[in-house]
mmCIF file of C-alpha atoms in Angstrom:
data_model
loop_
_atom_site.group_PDB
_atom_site.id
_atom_site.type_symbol
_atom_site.label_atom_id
_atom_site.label_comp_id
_atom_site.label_asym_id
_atom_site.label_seq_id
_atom_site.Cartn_x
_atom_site.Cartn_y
_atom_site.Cartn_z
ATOM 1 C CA UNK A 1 56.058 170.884 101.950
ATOM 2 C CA UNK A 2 55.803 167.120 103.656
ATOM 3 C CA UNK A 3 56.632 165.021 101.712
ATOM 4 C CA UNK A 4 54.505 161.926 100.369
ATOM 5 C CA UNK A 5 57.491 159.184 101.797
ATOM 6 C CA UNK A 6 56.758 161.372 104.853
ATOM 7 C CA UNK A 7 53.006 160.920 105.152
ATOM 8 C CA UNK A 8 53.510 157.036 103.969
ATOM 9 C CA UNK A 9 55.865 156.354 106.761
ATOM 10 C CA UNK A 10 53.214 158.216 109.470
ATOM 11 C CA UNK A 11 50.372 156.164 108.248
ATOM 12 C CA UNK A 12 51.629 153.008 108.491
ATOM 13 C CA UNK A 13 53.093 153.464 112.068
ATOM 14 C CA UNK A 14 49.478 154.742 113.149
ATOM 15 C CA UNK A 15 48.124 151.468 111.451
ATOM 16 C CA UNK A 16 50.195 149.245 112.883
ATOM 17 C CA UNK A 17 49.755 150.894 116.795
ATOM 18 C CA UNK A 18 46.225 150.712 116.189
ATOM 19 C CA UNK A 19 46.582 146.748 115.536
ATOM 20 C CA UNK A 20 48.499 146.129 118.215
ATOM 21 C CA UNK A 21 51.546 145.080 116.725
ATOM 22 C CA UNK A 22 54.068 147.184 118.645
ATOM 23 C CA UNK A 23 51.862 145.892 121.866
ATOM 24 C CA UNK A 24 53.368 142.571 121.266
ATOM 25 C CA UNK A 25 55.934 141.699 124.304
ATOM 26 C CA UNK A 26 59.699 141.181 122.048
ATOM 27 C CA UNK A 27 61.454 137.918 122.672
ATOM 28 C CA UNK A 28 64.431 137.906 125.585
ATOM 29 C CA UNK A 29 67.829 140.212 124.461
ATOM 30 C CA UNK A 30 70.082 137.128 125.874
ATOM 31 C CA UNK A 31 68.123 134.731 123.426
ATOM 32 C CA UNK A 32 68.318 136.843 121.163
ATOM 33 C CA UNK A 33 72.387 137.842 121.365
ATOM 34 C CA UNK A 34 72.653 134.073 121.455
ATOM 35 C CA UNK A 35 70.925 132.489 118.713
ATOM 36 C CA UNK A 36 72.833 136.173 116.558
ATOM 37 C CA UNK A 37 75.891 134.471 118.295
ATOM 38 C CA UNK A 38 75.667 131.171 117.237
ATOM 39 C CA UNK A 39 74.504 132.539 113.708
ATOM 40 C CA UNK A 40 78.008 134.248 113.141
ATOM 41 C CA UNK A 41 79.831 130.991 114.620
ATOM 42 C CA UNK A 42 78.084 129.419 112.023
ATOM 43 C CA UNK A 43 78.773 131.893 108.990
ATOM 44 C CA UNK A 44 82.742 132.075 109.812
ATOM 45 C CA UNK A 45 82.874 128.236 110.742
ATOM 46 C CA UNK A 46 81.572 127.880 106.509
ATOM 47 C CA UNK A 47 83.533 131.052 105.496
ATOM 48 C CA UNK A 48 87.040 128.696 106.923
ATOM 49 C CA UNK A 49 85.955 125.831 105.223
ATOM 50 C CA UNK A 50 86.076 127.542 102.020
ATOM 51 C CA UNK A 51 88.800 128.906 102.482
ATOM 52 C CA UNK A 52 90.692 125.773 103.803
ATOM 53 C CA UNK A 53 89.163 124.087 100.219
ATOM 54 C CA UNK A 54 90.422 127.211 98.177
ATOM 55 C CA UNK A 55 93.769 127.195 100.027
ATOM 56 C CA UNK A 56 93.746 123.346 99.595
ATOM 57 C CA UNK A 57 92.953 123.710 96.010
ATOM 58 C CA UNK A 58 95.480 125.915 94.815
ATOM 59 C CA UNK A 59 98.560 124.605 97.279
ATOM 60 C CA UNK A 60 97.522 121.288 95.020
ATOM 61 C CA UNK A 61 97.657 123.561 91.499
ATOM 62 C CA UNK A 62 100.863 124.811 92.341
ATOM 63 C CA UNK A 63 102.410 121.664 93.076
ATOM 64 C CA UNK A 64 101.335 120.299 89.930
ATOM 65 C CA UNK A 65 103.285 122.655 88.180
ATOM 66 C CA UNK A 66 105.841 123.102 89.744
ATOM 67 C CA UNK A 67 108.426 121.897 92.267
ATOM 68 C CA UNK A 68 109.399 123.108 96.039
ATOM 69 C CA UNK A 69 110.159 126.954 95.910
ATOM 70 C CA UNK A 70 112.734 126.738 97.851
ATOM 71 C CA UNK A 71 115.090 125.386 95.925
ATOM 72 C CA UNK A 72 115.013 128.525 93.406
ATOM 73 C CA UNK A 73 117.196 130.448 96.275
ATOM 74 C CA UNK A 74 120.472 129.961 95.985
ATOM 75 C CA UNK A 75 122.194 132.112 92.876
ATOM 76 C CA UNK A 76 119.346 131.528 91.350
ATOM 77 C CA UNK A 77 119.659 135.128 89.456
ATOM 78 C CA UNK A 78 123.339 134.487 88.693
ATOM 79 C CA UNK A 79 124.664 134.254 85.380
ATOM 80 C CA UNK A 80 127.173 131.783 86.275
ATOM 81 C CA UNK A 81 127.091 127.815 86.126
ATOM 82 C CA UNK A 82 128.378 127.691 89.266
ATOM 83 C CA UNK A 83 126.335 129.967 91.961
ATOM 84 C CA UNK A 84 127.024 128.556 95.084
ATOM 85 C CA UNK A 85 129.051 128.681 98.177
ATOM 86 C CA UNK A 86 132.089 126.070 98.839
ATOM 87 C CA UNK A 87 131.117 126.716 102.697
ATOM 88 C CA UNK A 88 127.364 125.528 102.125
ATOM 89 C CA UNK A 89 127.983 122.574 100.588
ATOM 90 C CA UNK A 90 128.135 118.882 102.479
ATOM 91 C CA UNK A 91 130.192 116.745 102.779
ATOM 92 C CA UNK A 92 127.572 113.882 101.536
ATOM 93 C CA UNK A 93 123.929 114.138 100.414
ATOM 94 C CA UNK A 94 121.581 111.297 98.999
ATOM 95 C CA UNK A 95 119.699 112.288 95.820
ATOM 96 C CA UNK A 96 116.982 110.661 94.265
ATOM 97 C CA UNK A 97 117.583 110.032 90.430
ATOM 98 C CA UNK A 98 114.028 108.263 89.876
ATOM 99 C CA UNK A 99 111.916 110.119 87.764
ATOM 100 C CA UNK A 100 115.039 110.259 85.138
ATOM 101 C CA UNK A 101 115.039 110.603 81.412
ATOM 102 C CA UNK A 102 118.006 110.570 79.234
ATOM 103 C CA UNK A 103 118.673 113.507 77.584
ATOM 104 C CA UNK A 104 119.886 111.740 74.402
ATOM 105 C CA UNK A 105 119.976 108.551 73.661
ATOM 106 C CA UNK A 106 123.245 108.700 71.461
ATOM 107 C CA UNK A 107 126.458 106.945 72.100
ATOM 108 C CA UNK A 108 128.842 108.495 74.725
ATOM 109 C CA UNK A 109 132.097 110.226 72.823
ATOM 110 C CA UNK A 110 133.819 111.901 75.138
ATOM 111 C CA UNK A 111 133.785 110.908 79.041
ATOM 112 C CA UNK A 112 134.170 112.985 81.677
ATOM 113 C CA UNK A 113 137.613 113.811 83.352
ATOM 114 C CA UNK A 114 141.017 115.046 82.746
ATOM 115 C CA UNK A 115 142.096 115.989 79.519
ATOM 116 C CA UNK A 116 146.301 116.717 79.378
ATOM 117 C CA UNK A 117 145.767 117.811 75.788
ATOM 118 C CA UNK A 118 144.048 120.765 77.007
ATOM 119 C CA UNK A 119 145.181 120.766 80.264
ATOM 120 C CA UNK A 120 141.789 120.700 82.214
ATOM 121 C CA UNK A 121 139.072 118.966 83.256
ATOM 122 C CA UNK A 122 135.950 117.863 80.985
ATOM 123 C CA UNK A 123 133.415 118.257 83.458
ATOM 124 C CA UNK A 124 130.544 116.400 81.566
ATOM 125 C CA UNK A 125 129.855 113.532 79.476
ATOM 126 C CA UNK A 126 130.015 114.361 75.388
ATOM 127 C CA UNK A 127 126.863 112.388 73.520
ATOM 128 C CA UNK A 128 126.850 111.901 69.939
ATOM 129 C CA UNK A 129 124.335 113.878 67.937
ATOM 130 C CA UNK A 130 123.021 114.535 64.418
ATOM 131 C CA UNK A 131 122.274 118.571 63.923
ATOM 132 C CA UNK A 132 119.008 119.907 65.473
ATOM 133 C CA UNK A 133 118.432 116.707 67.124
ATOM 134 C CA UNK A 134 115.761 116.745 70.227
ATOM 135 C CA UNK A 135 117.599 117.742 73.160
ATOM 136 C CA UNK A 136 115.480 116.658 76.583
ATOM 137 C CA UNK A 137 115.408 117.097 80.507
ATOM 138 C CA UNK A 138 116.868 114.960 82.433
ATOM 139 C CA UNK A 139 114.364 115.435 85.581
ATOM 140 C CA UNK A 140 111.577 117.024 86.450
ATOM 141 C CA UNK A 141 112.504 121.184 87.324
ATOM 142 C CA UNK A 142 113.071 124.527 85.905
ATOM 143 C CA UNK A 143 115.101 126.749 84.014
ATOM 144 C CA UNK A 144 117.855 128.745 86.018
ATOM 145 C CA UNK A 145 119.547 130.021 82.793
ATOM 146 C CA UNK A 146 119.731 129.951 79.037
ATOM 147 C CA UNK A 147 123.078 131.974 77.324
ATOM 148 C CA UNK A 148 125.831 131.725 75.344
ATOM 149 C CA UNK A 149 129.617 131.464 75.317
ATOM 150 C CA UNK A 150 131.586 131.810 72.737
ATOM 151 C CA UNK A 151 134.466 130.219 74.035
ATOM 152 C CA UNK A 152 132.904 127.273 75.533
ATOM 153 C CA UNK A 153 129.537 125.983 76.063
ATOM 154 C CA UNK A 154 127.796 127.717 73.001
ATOM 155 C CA UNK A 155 124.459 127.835 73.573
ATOM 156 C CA UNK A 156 123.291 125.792 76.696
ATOM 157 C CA UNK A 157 120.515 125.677 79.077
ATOM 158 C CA UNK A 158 120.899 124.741 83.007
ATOM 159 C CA UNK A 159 118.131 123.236 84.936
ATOM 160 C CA UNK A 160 117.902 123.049 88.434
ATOM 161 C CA UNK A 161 115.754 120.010 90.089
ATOM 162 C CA UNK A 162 113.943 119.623 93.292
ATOM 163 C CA UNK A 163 116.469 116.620 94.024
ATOM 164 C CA UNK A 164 118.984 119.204 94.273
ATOM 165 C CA UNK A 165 120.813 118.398 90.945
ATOM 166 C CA UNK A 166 121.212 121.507 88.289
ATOM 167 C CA UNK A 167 121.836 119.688 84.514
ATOM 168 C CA UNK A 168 124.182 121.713 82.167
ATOM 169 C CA UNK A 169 123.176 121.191 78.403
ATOM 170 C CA UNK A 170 125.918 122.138 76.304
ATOM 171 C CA UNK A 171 127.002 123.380 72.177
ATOM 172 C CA UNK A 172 122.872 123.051 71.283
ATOM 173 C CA UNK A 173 121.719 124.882 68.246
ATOM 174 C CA UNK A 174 119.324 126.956 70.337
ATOM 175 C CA UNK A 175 116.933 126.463 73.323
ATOM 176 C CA UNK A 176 113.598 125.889 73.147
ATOM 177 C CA UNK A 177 112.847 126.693 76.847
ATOM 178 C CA UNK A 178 113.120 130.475 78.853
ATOM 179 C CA UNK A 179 114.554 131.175 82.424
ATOM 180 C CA UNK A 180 112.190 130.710 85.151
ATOM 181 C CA UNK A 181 109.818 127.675 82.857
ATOM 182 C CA UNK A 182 108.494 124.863 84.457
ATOM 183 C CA UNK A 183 109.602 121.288 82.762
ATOM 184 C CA UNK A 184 109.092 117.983 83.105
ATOM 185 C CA UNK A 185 111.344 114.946 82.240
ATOM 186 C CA UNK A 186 111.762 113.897 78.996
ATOM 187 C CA UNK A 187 110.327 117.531 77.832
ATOM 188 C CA UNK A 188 112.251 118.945 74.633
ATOM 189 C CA UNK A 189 114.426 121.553 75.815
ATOM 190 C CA UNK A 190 116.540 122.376 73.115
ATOM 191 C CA UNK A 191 117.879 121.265 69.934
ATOM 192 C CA UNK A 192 121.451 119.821 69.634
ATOM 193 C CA UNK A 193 124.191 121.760 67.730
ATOM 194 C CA UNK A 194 128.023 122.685 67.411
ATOM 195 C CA UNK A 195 128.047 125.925 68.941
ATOM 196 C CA UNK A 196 130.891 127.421 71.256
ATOM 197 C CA UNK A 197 134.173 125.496 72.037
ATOM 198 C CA UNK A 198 133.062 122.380 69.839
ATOM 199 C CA UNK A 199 134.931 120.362 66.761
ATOM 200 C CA UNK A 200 131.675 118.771 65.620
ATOM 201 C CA UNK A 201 127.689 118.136 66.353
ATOM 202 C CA UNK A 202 127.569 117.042 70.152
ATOM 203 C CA UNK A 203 125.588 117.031 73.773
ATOM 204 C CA UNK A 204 127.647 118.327 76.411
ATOM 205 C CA UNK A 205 126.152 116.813 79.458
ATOM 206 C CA UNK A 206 127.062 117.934 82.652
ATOM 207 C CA UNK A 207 125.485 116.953 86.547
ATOM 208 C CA UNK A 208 126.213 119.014 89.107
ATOM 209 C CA UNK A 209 125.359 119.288 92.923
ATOM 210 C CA UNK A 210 125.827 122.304 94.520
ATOM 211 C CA UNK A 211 128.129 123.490 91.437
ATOM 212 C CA UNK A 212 130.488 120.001 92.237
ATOM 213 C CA UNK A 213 130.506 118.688 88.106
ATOM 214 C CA UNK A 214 129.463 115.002 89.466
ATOM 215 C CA UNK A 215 131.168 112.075 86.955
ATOM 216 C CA UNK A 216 127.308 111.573 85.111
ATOM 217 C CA UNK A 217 128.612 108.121 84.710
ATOM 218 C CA UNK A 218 128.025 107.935 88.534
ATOM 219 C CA UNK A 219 124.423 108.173 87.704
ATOM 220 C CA UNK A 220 123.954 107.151 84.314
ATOM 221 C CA UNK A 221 124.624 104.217 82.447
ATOM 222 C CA UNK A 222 124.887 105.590 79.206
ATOM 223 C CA UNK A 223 125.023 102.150 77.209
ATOM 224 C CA UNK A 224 121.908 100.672 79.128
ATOM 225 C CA UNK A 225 119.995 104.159 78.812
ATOM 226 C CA UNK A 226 118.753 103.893 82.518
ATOM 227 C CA UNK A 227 120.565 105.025 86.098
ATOM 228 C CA UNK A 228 122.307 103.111 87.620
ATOM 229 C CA UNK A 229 120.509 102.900 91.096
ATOM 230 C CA UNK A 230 117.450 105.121 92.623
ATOM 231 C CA UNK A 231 119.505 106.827 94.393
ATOM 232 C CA UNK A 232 123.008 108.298 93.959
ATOM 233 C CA UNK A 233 125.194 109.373 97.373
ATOM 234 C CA UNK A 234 127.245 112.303 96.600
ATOM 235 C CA UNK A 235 130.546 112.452 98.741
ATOM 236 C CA UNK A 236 133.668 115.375 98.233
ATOM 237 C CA UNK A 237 135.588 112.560 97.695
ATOM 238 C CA UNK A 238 134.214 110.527 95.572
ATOM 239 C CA UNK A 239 131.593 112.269 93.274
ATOM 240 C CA UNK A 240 134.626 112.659 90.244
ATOM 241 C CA UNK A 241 134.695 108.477 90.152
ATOM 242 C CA UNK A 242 132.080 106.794 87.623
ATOM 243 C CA UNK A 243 130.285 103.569 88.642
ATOM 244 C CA UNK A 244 130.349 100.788 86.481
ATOM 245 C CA UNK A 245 128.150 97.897 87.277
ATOM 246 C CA UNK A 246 128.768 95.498 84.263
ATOM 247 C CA UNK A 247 129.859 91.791 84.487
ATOM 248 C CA UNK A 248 133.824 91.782 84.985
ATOM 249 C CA UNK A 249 135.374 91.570 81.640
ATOM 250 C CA UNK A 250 138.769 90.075 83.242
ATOM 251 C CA UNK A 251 142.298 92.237 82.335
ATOM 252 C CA UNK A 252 139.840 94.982 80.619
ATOM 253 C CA UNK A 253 137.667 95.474 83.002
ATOM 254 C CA UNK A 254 140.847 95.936 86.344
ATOM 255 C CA UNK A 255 142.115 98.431 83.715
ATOM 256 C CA UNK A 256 139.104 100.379 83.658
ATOM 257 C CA UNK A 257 138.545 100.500 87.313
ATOM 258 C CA UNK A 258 141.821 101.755 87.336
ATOM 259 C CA UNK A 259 141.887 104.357 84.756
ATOM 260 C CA UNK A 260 142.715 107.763 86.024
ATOM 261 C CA UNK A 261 140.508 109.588 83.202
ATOM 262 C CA UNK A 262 137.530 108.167 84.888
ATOM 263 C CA UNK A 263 138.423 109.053 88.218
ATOM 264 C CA UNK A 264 139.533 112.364 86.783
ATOM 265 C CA UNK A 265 141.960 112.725 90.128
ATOM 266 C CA UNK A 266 145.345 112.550 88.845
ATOM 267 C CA UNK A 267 146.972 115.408 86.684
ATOM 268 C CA UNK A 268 149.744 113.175 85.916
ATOM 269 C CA UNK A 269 152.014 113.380 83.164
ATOM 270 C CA UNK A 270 153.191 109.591 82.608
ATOM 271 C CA UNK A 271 151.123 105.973 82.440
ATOM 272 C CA UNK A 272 152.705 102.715 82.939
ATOM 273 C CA UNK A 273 151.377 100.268 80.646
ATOM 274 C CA UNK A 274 149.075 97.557 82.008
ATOM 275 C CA UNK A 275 148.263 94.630 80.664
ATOM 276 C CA UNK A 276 145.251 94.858 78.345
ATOM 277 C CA UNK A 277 145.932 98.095 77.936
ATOM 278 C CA UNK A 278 146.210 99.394 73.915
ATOM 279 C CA UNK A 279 147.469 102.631 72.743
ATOM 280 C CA UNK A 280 144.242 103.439 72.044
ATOM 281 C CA UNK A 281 142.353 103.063 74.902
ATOM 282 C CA UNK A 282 145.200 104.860 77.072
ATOM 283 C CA UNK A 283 144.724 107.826 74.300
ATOM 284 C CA UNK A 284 140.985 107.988 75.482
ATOM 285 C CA UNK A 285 141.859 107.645 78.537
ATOM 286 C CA UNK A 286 143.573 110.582 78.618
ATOM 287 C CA UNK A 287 141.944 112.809 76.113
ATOM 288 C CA UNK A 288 144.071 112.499 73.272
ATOM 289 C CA UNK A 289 144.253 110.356 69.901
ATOM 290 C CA UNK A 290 146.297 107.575 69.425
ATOM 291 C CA UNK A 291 148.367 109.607 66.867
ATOM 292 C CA UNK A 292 148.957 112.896 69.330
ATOM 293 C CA UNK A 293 150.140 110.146 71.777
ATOM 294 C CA UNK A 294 152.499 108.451 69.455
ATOM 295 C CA UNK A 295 154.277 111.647 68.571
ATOM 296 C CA UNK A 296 154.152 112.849 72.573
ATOM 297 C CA UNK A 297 156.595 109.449 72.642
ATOM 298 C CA UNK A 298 158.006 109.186 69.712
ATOM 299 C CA UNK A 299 156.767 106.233 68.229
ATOM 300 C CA UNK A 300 156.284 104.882 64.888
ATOM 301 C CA UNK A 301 152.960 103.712 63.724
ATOM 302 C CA UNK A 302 153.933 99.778 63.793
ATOM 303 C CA UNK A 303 155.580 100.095 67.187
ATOM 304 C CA UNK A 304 153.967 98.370 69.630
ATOM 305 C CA UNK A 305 153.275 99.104 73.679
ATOM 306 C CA UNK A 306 154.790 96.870 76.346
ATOM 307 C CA UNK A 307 153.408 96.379 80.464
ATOM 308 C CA UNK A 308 155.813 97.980 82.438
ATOM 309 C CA UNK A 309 156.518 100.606 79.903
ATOM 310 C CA UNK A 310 156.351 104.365 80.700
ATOM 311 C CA UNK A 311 154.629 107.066 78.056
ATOM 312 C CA UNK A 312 154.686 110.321 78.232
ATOM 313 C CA UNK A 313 151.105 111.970 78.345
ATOM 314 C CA UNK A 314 152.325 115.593 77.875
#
């Protein structure tokens, strides 16, 4: 049977001989190849526009969230605080510390350096806290790790930023933040605590480059809540020493250029006495309380320090 599509399809060709239609002479194939030419130049030339705007679009959504990539290399899967490589690591390297917030604004109580008491080194600065106070970033950057540790931090958080600074946040309560977030300066990160190797409510605040624990003093001042300069140079040699940029304070102020707690490069076991030194502020110095280093020399509570005289720190 023919079908009706069939019989349709016949009719209309006979039609359309009859009317001359197929008699009409087509236009040239080479005018015709080029205006189909210049039609598909036309088509793709749009089709990489939009996707220039979609790619532009999107590179600009990601860097609003969040910083370079390629700084989450690196041990960046590594359960340690300190995932790097002593080979990779320069000599010096300028980092940019604008864009800063503190991540406390309590009163330093513990500085960073040498501690004979224990004998190590406190690798971070120790901020005064009340429980389940607001912990915050220091920079703009994102999570490497959140844990715990019995034995010494507690529970802490480490951030690595696109300056190429990680901050260690030390003792908190708990975190507030995962691995792998996104966070801005200033953002609550965590809420402050006494957990791990701690003897009361504290911040344990470290800055480290390339897992080097930097003095934070070097790029914080902690009593004028603000850094010290835009930029901060680290150096092998150096990065232990704070900087202090206050108005001299005379006998007080040579005596803490000179003390070795700040510098946190001598493990020694005696201090001459300097003048405008105190027991106390050598007991700082060093870690320990003025009592621990009266019974270290035994001394009686009214006895009094001279300059030139030698305690023992150990």
């Amino acid at each position: 049977m023919i079908s009706i599509k069939r019989i349709l399809g016949v009719a209309l060709m006979t039609a359309c001989l009859s009317c001359g239609a197929f008699a009409q002479k087509p236009n040239s194939a080479s005018t015709h190849s080029d205006a189909h030419r210049q039609l598909l130049a036309n088509q793709s030339r749009t089709k990489d526009r939009i996707r220039l705007v979609e790619k532009n679009t999107f590179i600009d959504l990601i860097e609003d969230l969040e910083p370079e990539l390629d700084i989450y290399t690196e041990g960046w899967n590594s359960k340690r605080v300190n995932p790097f490589k002593e080979s990779d690591v320069p000599n010096s390297y300028v980092i940019d510390v604008t864009g800063y917030h503190m991540p406390h604004p309590g009163r330093v109580t513990s500085n960073y350096g040498y501690r004979a008491k224990f004998g190590r080194m406190h690798k971070g600065m120790d901020i005064g806290i009340k429980m389940n106070d607001t912990i915050r970033a220091a920079f703009d950057g994102k999570v490497r790790l959140t844990n715990y540790e019995a034995k010494g931090y507690g529970n802490y958080v480490i951030i690595r930023h696109p300056n190429g600074l990680e901050t260690v946040y030390g003792h908190l309560t708990r975190p507030l933040v995962k691995a792998d977030q996104v966070v801005k300066a200033g953002q609550p990160i965590a809420l402050g605590g006494n957990t791990g190797r701690s003897t009361g409510p504290h911040l344990h605040f470290e800055t480290r480059f390339m897992g080097y624990a930097i003095n934070p003093a070097a790029i914080f001042d902690f009593a004028n809540q603000t850094t010290h300069t835009d930029t901060y140079t680290f150096d092998k040699k150096t990065y232990t020493q704070a900087r202090n940029y206050a108005p001299s304070k005379g006998a007080s102020a040579k005596a803490d250029s000179e003390n070795p707690y700040k510098s946190a490069s001598s493990e020694r076991s005696t201090y001459t006495v300097k003048k405008g030194d105190t027991l106390s502020s050598i007991a700082r110095s060093y870690g320990l309380s003025a009592t621990t280093l009266r019974k270290i020399n035994g001394m009686a509570a009214a006895d009094v320090i001279k300059v030139g005289q030698v305690l023992k720190l150990k």
